[in-house]
mmCIF file with all atom_site columns, C-alpha atoms in Angstrom:
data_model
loop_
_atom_site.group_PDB
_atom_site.id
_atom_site.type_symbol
_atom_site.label_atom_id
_atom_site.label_alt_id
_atom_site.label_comp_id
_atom_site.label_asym_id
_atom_site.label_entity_id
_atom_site.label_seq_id
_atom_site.pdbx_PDB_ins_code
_atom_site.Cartn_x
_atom_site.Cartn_y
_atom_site.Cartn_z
_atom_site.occupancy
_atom_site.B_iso_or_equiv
_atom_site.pdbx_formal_charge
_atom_site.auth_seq_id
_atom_site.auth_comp_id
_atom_site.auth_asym_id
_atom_site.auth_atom_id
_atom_site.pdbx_PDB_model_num
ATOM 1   C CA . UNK A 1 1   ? 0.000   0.000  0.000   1.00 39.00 ? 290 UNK A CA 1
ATOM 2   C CA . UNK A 1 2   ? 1.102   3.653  -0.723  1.00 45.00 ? 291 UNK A CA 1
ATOM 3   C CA . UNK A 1 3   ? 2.026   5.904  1.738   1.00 47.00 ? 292 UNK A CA 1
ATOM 4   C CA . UNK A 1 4   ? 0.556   9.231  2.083   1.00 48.00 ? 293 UNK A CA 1
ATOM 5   C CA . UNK A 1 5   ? 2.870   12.287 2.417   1.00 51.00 ? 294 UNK A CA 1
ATOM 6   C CA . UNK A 1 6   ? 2.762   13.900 5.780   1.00 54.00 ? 295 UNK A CA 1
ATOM 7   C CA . UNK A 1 7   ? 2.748   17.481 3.360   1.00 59.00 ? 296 UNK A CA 1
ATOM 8   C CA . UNK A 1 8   ? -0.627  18.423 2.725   1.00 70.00 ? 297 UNK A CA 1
ATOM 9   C CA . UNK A 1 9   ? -1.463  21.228 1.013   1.00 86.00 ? 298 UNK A CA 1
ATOM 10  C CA . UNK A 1 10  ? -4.991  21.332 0.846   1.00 90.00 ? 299 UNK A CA 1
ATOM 11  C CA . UNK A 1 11  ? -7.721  18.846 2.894   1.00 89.00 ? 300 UNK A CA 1
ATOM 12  C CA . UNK A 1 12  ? -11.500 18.721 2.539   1.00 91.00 ? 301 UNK A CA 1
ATOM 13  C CA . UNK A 1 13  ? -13.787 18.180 4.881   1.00 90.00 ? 302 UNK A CA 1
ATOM 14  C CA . UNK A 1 14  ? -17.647 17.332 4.612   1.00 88.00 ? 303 UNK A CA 1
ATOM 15  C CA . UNK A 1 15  ? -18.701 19.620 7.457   1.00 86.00 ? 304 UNK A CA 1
ATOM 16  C CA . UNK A 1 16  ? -17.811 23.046 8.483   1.00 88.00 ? 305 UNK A CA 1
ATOM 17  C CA . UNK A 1 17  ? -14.620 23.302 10.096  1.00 86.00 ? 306 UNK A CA 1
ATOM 18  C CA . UNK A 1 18  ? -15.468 25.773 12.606  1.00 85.00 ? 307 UNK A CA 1
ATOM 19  C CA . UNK A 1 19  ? -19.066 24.265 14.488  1.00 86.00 ? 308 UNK A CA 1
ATOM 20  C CA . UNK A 1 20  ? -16.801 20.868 14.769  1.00 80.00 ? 309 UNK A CA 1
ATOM 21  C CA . UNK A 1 21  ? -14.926 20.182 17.913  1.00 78.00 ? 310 UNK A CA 1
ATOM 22  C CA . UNK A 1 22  ? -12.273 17.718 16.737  1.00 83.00 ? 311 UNK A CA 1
ATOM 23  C CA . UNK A 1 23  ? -11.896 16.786 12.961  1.00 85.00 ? 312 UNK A CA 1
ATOM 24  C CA . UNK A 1 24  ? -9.875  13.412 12.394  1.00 87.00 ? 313 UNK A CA 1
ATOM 25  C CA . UNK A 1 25  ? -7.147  13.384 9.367   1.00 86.00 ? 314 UNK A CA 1
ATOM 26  C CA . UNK A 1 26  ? -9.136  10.256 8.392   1.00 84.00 ? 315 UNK A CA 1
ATOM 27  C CA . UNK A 1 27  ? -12.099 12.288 7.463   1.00 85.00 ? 316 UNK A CA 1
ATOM 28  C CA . UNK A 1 28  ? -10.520 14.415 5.383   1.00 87.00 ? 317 UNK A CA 1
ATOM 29  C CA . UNK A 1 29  ? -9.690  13.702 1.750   1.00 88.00 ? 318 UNK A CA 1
ATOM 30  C CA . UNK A 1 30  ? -6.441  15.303 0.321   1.00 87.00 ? 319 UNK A CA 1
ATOM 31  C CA . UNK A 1 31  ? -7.145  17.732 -2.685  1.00 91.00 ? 320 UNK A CA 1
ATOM 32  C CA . UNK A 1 32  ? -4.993  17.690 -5.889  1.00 90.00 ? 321 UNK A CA 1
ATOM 33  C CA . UNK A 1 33  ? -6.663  20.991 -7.766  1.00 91.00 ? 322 UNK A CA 1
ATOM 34  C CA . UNK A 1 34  ? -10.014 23.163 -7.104  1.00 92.00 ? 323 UNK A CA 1
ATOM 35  C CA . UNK A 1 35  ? -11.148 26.185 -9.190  1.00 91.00 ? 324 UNK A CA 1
ATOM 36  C CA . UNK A 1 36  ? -13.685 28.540 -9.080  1.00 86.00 ? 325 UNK A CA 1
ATOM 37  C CA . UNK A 1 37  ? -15.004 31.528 -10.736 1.00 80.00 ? 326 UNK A CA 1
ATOM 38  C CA . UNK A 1 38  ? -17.113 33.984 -8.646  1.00 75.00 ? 327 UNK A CA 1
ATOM 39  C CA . UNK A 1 39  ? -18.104 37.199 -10.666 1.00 76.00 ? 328 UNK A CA 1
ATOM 40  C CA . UNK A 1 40  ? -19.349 40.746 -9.391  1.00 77.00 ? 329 UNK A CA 1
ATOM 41  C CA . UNK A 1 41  ? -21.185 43.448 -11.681 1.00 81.00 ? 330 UNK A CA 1
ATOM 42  C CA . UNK A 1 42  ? -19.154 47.065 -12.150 1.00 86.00 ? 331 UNK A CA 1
ATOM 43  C CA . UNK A 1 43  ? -19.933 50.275 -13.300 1.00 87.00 ? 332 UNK A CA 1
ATOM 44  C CA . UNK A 1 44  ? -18.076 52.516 -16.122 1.00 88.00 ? 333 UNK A CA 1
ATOM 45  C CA . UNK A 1 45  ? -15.443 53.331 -13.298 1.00 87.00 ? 334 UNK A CA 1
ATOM 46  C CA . UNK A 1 46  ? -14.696 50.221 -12.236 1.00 84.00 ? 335 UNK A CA 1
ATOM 47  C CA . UNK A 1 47  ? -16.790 50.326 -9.038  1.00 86.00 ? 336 UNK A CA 1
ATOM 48  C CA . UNK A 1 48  ? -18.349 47.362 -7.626  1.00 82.00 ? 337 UNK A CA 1
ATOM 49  C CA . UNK A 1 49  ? -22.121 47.481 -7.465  1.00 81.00 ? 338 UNK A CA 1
ATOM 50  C CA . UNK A 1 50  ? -24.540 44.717 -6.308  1.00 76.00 ? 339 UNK A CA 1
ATOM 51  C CA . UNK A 1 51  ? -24.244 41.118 -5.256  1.00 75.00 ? 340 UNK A CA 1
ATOM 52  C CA . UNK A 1 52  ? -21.565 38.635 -6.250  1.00 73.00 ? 341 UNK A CA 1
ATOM 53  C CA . UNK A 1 53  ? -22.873 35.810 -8.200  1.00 75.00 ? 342 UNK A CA 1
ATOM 54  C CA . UNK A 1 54  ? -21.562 32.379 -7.808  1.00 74.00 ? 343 UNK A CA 1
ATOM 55  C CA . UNK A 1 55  ? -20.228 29.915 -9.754  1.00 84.00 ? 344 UNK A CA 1
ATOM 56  C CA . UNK A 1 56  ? -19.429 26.775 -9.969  1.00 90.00 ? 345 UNK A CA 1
ATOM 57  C CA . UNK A 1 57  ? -16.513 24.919 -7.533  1.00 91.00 ? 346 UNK A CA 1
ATOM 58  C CA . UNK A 1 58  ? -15.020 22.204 -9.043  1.00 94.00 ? 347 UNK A CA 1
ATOM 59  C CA . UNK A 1 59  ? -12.758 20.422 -6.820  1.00 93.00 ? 348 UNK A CA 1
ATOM 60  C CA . UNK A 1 60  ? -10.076 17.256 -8.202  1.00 93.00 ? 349 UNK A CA 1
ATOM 61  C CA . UNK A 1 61  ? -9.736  14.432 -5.103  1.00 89.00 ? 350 UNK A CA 1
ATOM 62  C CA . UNK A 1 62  ? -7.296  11.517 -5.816  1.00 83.00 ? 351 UNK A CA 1
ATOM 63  C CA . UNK A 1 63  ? -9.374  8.413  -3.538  1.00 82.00 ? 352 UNK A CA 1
ATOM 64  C CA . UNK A 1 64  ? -7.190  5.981  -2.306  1.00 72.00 ? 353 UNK A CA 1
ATOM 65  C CA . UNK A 1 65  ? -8.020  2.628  -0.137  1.00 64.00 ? 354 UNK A CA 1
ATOM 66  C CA . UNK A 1 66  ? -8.436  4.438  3.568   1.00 66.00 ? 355 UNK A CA 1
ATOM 67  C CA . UNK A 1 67  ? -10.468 7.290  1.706   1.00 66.00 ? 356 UNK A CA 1
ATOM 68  C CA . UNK A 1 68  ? -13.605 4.783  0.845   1.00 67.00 ? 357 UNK A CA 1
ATOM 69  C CA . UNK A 1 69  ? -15.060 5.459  4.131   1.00 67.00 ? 358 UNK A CA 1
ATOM 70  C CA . UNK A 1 70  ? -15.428 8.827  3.302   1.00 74.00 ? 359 UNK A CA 1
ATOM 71  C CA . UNK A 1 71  ? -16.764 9.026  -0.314  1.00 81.00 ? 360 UNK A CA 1
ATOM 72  C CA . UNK A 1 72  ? -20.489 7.742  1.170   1.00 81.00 ? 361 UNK A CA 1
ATOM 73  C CA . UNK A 1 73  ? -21.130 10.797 1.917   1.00 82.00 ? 362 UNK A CA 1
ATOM 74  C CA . UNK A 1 74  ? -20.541 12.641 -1.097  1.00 85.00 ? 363 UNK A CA 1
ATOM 75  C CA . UNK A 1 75  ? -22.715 10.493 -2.811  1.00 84.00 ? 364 UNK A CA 1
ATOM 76  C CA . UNK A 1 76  ? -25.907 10.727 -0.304  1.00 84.00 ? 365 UNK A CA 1
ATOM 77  C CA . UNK A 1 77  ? -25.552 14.672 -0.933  1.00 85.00 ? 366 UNK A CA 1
ATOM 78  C CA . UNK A 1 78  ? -26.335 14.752 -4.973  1.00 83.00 ? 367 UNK A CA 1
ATOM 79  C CA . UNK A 1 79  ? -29.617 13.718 -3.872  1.00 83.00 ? 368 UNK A CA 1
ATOM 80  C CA . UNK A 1 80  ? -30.156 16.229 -1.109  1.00 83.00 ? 369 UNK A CA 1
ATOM 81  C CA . UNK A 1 81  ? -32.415 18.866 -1.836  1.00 84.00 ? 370 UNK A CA 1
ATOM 82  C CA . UNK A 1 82  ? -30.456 21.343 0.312   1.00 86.00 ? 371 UNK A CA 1
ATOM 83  C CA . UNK A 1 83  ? -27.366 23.341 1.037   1.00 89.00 ? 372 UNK A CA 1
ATOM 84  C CA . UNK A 1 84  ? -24.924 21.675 3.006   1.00 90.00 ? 373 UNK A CA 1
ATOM 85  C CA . UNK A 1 85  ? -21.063 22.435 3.675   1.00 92.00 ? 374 UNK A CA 1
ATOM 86  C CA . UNK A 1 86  ? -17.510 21.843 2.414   1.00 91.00 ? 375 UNK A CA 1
ATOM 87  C CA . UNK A 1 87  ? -14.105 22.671 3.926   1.00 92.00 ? 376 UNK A CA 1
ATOM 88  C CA . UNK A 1 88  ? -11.000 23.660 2.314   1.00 93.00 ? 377 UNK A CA 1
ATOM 89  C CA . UNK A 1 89  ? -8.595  23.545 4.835   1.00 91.00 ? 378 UNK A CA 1
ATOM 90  C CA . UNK A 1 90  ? -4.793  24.788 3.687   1.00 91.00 ? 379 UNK A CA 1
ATOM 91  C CA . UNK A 1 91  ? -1.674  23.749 5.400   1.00 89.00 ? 380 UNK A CA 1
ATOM 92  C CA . UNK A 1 92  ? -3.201  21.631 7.712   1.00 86.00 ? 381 UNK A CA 1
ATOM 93  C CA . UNK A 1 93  ? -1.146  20.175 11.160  1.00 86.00 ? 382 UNK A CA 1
ATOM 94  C CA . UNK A 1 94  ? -2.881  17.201 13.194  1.00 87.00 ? 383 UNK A CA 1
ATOM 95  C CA . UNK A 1 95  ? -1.954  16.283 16.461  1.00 88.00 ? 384 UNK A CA 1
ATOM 96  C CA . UNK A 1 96  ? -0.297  12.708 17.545  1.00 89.00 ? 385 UNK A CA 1
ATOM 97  C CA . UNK A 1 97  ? -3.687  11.561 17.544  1.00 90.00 ? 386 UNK A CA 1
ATOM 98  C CA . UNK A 1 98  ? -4.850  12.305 13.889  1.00 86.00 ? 387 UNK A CA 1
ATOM 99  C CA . UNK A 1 99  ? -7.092  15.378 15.241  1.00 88.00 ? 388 UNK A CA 1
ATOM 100 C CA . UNK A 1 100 ? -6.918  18.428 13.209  1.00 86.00 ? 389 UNK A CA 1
ATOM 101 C CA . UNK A 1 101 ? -4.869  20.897 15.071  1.00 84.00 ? 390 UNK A CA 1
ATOM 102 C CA . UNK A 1 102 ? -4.167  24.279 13.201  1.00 83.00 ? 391 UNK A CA 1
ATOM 103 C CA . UNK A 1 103 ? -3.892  25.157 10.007  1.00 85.00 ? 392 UNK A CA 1
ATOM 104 C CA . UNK A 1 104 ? -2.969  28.177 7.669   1.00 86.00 ? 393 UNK A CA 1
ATOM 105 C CA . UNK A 1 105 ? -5.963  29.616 6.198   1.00 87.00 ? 394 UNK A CA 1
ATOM 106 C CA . UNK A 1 106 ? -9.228  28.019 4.437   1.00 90.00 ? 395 UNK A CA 1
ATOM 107 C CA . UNK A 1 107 ? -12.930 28.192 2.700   1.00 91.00 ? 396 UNK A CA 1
ATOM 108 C CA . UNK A 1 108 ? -16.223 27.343 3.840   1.00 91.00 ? 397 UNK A CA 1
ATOM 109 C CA . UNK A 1 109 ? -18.070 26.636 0.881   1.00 92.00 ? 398 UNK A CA 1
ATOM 110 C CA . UNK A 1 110 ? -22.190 26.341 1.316   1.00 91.00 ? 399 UNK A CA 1
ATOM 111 C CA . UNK A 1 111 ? -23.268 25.062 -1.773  1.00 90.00 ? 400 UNK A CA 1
ATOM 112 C CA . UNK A 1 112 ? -25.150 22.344 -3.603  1.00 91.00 ? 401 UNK A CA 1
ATOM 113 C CA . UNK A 1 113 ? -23.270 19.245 -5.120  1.00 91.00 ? 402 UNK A CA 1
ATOM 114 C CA . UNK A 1 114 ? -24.496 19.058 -8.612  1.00 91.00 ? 403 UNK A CA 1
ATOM 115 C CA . UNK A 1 115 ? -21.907 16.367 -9.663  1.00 90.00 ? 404 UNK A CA 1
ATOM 116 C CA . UNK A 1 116 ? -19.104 13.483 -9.609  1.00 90.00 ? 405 UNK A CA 1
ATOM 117 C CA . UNK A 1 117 ? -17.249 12.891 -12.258 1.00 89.00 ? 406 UNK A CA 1
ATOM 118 C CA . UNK A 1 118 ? -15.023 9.164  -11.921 1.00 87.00 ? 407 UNK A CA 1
ATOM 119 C CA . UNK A 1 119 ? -11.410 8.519  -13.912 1.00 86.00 ? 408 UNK A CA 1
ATOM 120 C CA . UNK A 1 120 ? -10.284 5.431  -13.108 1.00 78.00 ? 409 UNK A CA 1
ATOM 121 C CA . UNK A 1 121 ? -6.473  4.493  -14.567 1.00 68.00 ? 410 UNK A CA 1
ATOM 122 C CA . UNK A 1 122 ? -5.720  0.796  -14.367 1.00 65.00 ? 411 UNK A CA 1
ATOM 123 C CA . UNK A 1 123 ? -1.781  1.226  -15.352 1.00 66.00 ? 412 UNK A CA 1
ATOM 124 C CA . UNK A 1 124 ? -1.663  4.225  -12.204 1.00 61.00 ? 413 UNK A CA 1
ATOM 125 C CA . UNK A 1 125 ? -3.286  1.656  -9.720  1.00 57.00 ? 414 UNK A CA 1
ATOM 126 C CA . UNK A 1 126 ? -1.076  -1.238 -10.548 1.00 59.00 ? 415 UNK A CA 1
ATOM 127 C CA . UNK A 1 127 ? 1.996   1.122  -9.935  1.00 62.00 ? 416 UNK A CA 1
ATOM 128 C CA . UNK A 1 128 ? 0.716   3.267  -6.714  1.00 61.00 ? 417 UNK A CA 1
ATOM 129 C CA . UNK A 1 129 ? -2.075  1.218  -5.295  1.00 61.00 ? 418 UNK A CA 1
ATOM 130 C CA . UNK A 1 130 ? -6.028  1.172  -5.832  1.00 61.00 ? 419 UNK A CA 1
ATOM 131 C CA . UNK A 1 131 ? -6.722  5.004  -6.893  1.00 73.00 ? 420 UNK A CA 1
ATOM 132 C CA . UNK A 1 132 ? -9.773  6.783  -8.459  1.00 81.00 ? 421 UNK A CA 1
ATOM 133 C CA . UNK A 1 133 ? -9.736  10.392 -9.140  1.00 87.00 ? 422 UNK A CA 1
ATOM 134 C CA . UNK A 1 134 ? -13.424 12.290 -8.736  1.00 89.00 ? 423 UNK A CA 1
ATOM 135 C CA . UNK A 1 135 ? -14.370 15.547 -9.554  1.00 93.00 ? 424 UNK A CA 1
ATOM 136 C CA . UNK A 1 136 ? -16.484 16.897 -7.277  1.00 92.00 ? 425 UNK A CA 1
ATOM 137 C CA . UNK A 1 137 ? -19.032 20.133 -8.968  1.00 93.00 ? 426 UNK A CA 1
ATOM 138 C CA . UNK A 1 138 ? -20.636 22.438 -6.245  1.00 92.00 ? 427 UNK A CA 1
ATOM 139 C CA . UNK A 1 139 ? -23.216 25.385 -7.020  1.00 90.00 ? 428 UNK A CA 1
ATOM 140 C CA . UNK A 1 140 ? -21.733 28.013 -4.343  1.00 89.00 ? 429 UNK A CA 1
ATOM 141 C CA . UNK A 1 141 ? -23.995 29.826 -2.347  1.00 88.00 ? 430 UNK A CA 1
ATOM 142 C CA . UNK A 1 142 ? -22.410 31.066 0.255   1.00 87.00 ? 431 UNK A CA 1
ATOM 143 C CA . UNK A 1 143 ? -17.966 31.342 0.607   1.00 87.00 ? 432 UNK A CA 1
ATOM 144 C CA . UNK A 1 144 ? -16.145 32.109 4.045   1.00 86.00 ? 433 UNK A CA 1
ATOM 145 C CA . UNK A 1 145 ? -12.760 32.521 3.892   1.00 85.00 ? 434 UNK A CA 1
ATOM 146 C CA . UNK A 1 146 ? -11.195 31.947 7.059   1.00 86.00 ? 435 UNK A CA 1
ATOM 147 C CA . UNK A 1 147 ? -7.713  32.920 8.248   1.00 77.00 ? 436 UNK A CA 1
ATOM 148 C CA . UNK A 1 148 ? -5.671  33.715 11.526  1.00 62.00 ? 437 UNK A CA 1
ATOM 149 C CA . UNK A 1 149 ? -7.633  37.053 12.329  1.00 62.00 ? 438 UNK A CA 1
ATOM 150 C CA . UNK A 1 150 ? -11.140 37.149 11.214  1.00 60.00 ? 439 UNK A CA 1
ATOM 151 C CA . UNK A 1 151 ? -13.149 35.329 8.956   1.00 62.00 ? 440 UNK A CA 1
ATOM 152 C CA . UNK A 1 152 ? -14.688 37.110 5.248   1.00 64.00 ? 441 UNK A CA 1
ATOM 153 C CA . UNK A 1 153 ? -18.182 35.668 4.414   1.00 64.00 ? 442 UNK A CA 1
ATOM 154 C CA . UNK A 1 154 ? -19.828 36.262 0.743   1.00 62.00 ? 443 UNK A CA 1
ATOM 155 C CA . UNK A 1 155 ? -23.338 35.916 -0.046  1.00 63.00 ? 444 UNK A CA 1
ATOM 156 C CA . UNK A 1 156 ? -24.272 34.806 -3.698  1.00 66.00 ? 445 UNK A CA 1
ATOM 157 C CA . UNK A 1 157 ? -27.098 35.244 -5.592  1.00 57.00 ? 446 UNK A CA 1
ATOM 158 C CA . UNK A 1 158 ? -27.919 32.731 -8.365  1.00 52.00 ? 447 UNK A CA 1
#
């Protein structure tokens, strides 16, 4: 079995990172690329009028054996009828127990999960060990970017 690096850049998390009181590294699924495009109407000046609209989040997860556990509940939110959250945690330190400890900076993303995509590479699993990569698609509604001081929090209107 592969070993995971110890050097994560960026973890996700089904809940929101700040109403839970410990978050385990084994609930958290390491991210290899996320993009977004968030968009705000401006006048002849250049001055920002309005709401922000948002966009779509698409977020790239490589799945390996321990991360199964954790996939479930993904899937049981493309047929929720709701808004639920996601956590982008950055830098991420855990404690000798596997409990999420500090980290550098993140996003709280309220949104709906519209879609998974699946990619599948035999030759990659043969060399590294049983691996999927999804692509996870969520309709923001609602970003909080949190940091050291004080948390930002954007409202969208779709």
């Amino acid at each position: 079995m592969r070993n995971y690096s110890n050097n994560i850049k960026v973890a996700l998390f089904a809940d929101n990172v700040l109403e839970q009181l410990a978050l385990r590294r084994t609930e958290s699924i390491v991210v290899q690329h996320y993009g977004y495009a968030l968009e705000r109407p401006r006048n002849a000046h250049g001055i920002a009028y309005g709401t922000s609209s948002g966009g779509i989040l698409t977020i790239d997860v490589r799945i390996g054996s321990r991360d199964k556990n954790n996939i479930k509940s993904y899937y049981e939110r493309l047929s929720q009828n709701y808004s639920t959250a996601f956590s982008l945690v950055f830098n991420a330190t855990y404690d000798e127990f596997g409990i999420l400890e500090n980290y550098d900076g993140g996003m709280i993303v309220e949104g709906y999960l519209i879609g998974i995509g699946e990619n599948f590479d035999r030759d990659k699993a043969e060399e590294q060990g049983e691996q999927m990569k999804l692509r996870f698609k969520v309709l923001v509604t609602k970003m909080t970017c949190i940091g050291l001081s004080h948390n930002i929090t954007h409202h969208f209107s779709n």
